[in-house]
Amino acid sequence: MNQYYDVSLKKARLKSLNGQNWKFFNQDICDSEGLSKIFATTNPHKIIHLAAQAGVRYSIDNPEEYLKSNLVGFGNILEVARKWKIEHLVYASSSSVYGGNTNTPFTETQGVNHPVSLYAATKKSNELMAHSYSHLYGLPCTGLRFFTVYGPWGRPDMAPMLFAKAILNREPIRVFNNGKMKRDFTYIDDVVEGIARVVKKPAKSNVDFKRSDPDASTSWAPSMIFNIGNSKPVELLRFIDILEQELGIPAVKHFEPMQAGDVEETSADTDALFRWVDYQPTTTIENGIRKFSEWYKKYYFNS
């Protein structure tokens, strides 16, 4: 509920969930005492940790926000998970951890030691922190590297929302790297399905793990890493073209160079997640953009 983007959108999300079997606590994860009080009250068995300071570009000018939320905050989550003997901690990592790697599709076994943004570095740090807790305390931890999640109720700082807003307002859109970008756009429903499947199956130790030839995605500890993506990278200009068709308005494109901290292509190899929980995304980019566009017009323009 912080001020990173429009709080009214966050409140509208909460309102849409009224009547569901859940409780909302307006709690900063950087406040360890407040977090502990909630756990003492609710006594949860599992954690799906998705709270973080997101965004690659924002991290360039606001590094302190990432150090607090993504490192201190995540450390607090690990601590309550340890103290309350959580059965399974599932946490959000990011495709950004692959950094300067150009060997696509990205697989979990690849090294991720060359981040190109502080955001990516904090997510890589989360994976390391989680592994240490798995090793020291036997805490089952699963990290999910999300690939460009989009859809209804999405973040306004991401390309689909930025593009839709500009197109409908007849304003130019900024197309970085002169449009020579590919993203593994993953529809929100597919992401939710992946999370729901993973949380039910706690991470396990790899009995065949070789310390002399370590697998970066598993461990002797109950710690695992998986990609969640669509496995079908889409050219940015193709994405814009479909969005134009759904909105019924042509975009005014301003082509610009690559931004600092950005990468040219992301592509997920999701074979490991398929083998683990039989996960496969089902939403095509055409259907995903159609559903997103319908929601956007209804929410922002009531049409």
XYZ file of C-alpha atoms in Angstrom:
303
model
C 0.000 0.000 0.000
C 2.995 2.322 -0.376
C 3.157 5.293 -2.725
C 5.207 3.578 -5.458
C 2.153 3.834 -7.723
C -1.512 4.842 -7.519
C -2.808 3.658 -4.141
C -6.411 3.873 -5.377
C -5.701 0.951 -7.726
C -4.416 -1.077 -4.779
C -7.518 -0.234 -2.755
C -9.726 -1.222 -5.694
C -7.969 -4.594 -5.843
C -8.716 -5.145 -2.166
C -12.338 -4.097 -2.613
C -12.776 -6.593 -5.456
C -11.870 -9.377 -3.013
C -14.559 -8.490 -0.476
C -16.435 -11.523 0.769
C -13.583 -13.923 0.083
C -12.081 -16.100 2.806
C -9.155 -13.901 3.683
C -7.928 -11.095 5.939
C -5.921 -8.012 5.034
C -3.327 -6.526 7.395
C -1.811 -3.190 6.378
C 1.658 -4.145 7.624
C 5.131 -3.115 6.477
C 7.319 -6.233 6.206
C 10.291 -4.125 7.307
C 8.657 -3.886 10.747
C 9.668 -7.211 12.271
C 7.718 -6.660 15.490
C 4.468 -5.885 13.676
C 5.002 -8.851 11.363
C 5.528 -11.176 14.333
C 2.279 -10.012 15.940
C 0.337 -10.973 12.809
C 1.920 -14.418 12.757
C 1.151 -14.890 16.442
C -2.490 -14.027 15.710
C -2.939 -16.121 12.554
C -0.453 -18.996 13.068
C -0.080 -19.778 9.339
C 1.268 -23.042 7.928
C 2.510 -21.746 4.572
C 3.700 -18.426 3.144
C 3.414 -17.060 -0.392
C 5.680 -14.022 -0.255
C 5.034 -11.583 -3.109
C 5.668 -8.295 -1.275
C 8.677 -6.394 -2.606
C 9.793 -3.164 -4.188
C 9.466 -3.998 -7.865
C 10.721 -2.365 -11.041
C 14.081 -2.280 -12.783
C 14.149 1.393 -13.782
C 12.905 2.705 -10.427
C 15.818 0.962 -8.708
C 18.324 3.125 -10.562
C 17.176 6.329 -8.830
C 15.743 4.855 -5.609
C 18.134 2.128 -4.430
C 17.326 2.531 -0.730
C 13.738 1.367 -1.252
C 15.044 -1.935 -2.628
C 17.569 -2.438 0.139
C 14.856 -1.974 2.760
C 11.960 -3.931 1.286
C 13.766 -6.625 -0.662
C 16.589 -7.351 1.757
C 15.492 -6.278 5.255
C 11.838 -7.118 4.565
C 12.640 -10.509 3.097
C 14.962 -11.243 5.999
C 12.033 -10.602 8.355
C 9.865 -13.016 6.352
C 12.520 -15.703 6.677
C 12.710 -15.116 10.409
C 8.978 -15.503 11.028
C 9.004 -18.545 8.758
C 11.750 -20.064 10.923
C 10.125 -19.185 14.248
C 6.686 -20.454 13.245
C 8.103 -23.586 11.607
C 6.427 -22.834 8.284
C 5.786 -25.924 6.145
C 6.631 -24.170 2.872
C 7.812 -20.690 1.899
C 7.158 -19.735 -1.726
C 8.681 -16.392 -2.683
C 8.907 -14.189 -5.743
C 12.194 -13.992 -7.546
C 12.455 -12.532 -11.049
C 13.661 -13.233 -14.570
C 15.803 -10.119 -14.039
C 18.326 -12.257 -12.160
C 19.569 -13.603 -15.511
C 21.072 -10.159 -16.088
C 23.552 -9.910 -18.938
C 23.074 -13.541 -19.955
C 22.172 -13.826 -23.655
C 21.958 -17.627 -23.758
C 18.209 -18.070 -24.214
C 15.948 -19.671 -23.232
C 17.019 -19.103 -19.651
C 17.230 -22.245 -17.542
C 17.423 -22.485 -13.760
C 20.733 -24.346 -14.011
C 22.479 -21.299 -15.529
C 24.575 -19.006 -13.360
C 23.011 -15.677 -12.375
C 26.017 -13.796 -11.078
C 25.927 -10.816 -13.428
C 22.866 -8.646 -12.595
C 22.449 -5.411 -14.544
C 20.178 -3.677 -12.015
C 19.996 -3.372 -8.250
C 16.499 -4.853 -8.368
C 17.912 -8.001 -9.964
C 20.719 -8.098 -7.404
C 18.225 -8.012 -4.518
C 16.239 -10.861 -6.067
C 19.381 -12.945 -6.471
C 20.144 -12.114 -2.839
C 16.705 -13.398 -1.835
C 17.495 -16.748 -3.432
C 20.766 -16.959 -1.503
C 19.134 -15.916 1.776
C 16.383 -18.498 1.346
C 18.932 -21.223 0.626
C 20.857 -20.427 3.794
C 17.672 -20.767 5.875
C 16.866 -24.037 4.129
C 20.321 -25.344 4.951
C 20.495 -24.095 8.542
C 16.912 -24.663 9.674
C 15.445 -27.167 7.227
C 12.961 -24.568 5.944
C 11.464 -25.674 2.590
C 11.804 -22.706 0.226
C 10.782 -22.353 -3.412
C 11.760 -19.304 -5.447
C 9.762 -18.451 -8.571
C 11.396 -16.401 -11.303
C 8.496 -14.560 -12.908
C 8.754 -13.503 -16.549
C 7.000 -10.209 -17.451
C 3.636 -10.783 -15.789
C 0.740 -8.830 -17.330
C -3.041 -8.728 -17.248
C -5.951 -7.053 -15.413
C -5.066 -5.140 -12.235
C -1.431 -4.942 -13.333
C 1.199 -2.442 -12.250
C 0.896 0.975 -13.956
C 4.685 1.218 -14.372
C 4.835 -1.786 -16.699
C 4.675 -1.584 -20.491
C 1.094 -2.874 -21.068
C -0.415 -0.279 -18.722
C 1.865 2.515 -19.929
C 1.133 1.729 -23.565
C -2.641 1.388 -23.080
C -2.841 4.692 -21.221
C -0.828 6.558 -23.848
C -2.658 5.028 -26.816
C -6.119 5.787 -25.439
C -5.041 9.343 -24.575
C -3.540 9.781 -28.062
C -0.102 10.316 -26.544
C 3.202 8.887 -27.830
C 4.619 5.696 -26.333
C 8.330 5.227 -25.619
C 9.717 2.193 -27.425
C 13.164 1.380 -26.101
C 16.057 -0.168 -28.016
C 14.263 1.014 -31.159
C 11.727 -1.757 -30.683
C 14.312 -4.547 -30.913
C 13.139 -6.210 -27.716
C 11.544 -9.538 -26.898
C 9.701 -10.393 -23.706
C 8.306 -13.659 -22.397
C 4.944 -12.091 -21.522
C 3.118 -14.303 -18.999
C -0.591 -13.810 -18.337
C -1.572 -13.370 -14.686
C -3.979 -16.355 -14.616
C -1.165 -18.663 -15.703
C 1.096 -17.254 -13.004
C -1.557 -17.759 -10.313
C -2.065 -21.349 -11.451
C 1.671 -21.981 -11.186
C 1.865 -20.515 -7.671
C -1.178 -22.518 -6.519
C 0.399 -25.739 -7.700
C 3.828 -25.027 -6.244
C 2.657 -24.037 -2.756
C 0.983 -27.432 -2.339
C 4.263 -29.264 -2.986
C 7.025 -28.166 -0.573
C 10.573 -27.986 -1.851
C 12.655 -31.121 -1.319
C 16.334 -31.879 -1.073
C 18.011 -33.174 -4.206
C 19.390 -36.550 -3.102
C 21.550 -36.656 -6.221
C 23.058 -33.199 -5.660
C 26.790 -33.124 -6.368
C 28.749 -30.494 -4.457
C 31.642 -31.001 -6.853
C 29.352 -30.131 -9.780
C 26.513 -28.079 -8.239
C 23.129 -27.628 -9.915
C 22.149 -23.956 -9.460
C 18.420 -24.780 -9.314
C 18.476 -27.365 -6.501
C 20.446 -28.209 -3.368
C 21.176 -30.762 -0.685
C 18.907 -28.456 1.350
C 15.119 -28.236 0.679
C 15.556 -25.219 -1.590
C 14.411 -25.038 -5.215
C 14.208 -22.443 -8.002
C 11.779 -22.434 -10.942
C 11.009 -20.227 -13.928
C 7.393 -19.202 -14.479
C 7.016 -17.942 -18.023
C 5.071 -18.472 -21.224
C 8.099 -19.914 -23.049
C 7.088 -17.992 -26.177
C 8.929 -14.650 -26.380
C 7.027 -11.930 -28.210
C 8.622 -9.058 -30.107
C 7.748 -5.759 -28.462
C 6.430 -4.299 -31.730
C 4.181 -7.355 -32.133
C 2.826 -6.786 -28.618
C 2.100 -3.151 -29.471
C 0.434 -4.169 -32.738
C -1.990 -6.528 -30.950
C -2.702 -3.878 -28.302
C -3.494 -1.334 -31.041
C -5.968 -3.768 -32.603
C -7.715 -4.431 -29.287
C -7.931 -0.736 -28.375
C -8.903 0.274 -31.909
C -6.401 3.159 -31.978
C -2.942 3.310 -33.642
C -0.006 4.086 -31.371
C 2.321 7.029 -31.882
C 5.727 5.443 -31.361
C 8.818 7.290 -30.150
C 11.824 5.033 -30.675
C 14.577 5.427 -28.079
C 17.852 3.689 -27.185
C 18.136 0.888 -24.626
C 17.705 2.052 -21.053
C 20.233 1.319 -18.330
C 19.431 -1.878 -16.428
C 17.315 -3.300 -19.263
C 17.937 -6.428 -21.345
C 17.126 -7.136 -24.989
C 15.355 -10.470 -24.577
C 13.847 -12.707 -21.923
C 12.783 -16.277 -22.590
C 11.868 -18.926 -20.022
C 12.603 -22.614 -20.113
C 9.813 -24.019 -17.901
C 10.548 -27.727 -18.313
C 11.621 -28.073 -14.667
C 8.335 -26.628 -13.372
C 6.374 -28.889 -15.721
C 8.184 -31.924 -14.345
C 7.644 -30.770 -10.753
C 3.940 -29.774 -10.750
C 2.758 -30.478 -14.323
C 2.588 -26.738 -15.020
C 2.026 -25.334 -18.497
C 0.729 -21.857 -19.405
C -2.375 -21.853 -21.605
C -3.050 -18.186 -22.427
C -1.908 -16.954 -25.841
C -0.612 -13.418 -26.200
C -3.674 -12.535 -28.312
C -6.143 -13.732 -25.665
C -4.138 -12.211 -22.854
C -3.993 -8.750 -24.419
C -7.709 -8.968 -25.278
C -8.624 -9.678 -21.636
C -6.267 -6.985 -20.402
C -7.659 -4.396 -22.839
C -11.231 -5.173 -21.872
C -10.414 -4.712 -18.191
C -8.425 -1.531 -18.801
C -11.209 0.209 -20.716
C -13.790 -0.842 -18.172
C -11.741 0.214 -15.141
C -10.307 3.499 -16.430
C -12.947 4.572 -18.933
C -16.014 2.670 -17.737
C -16.617 1.499 -21.301
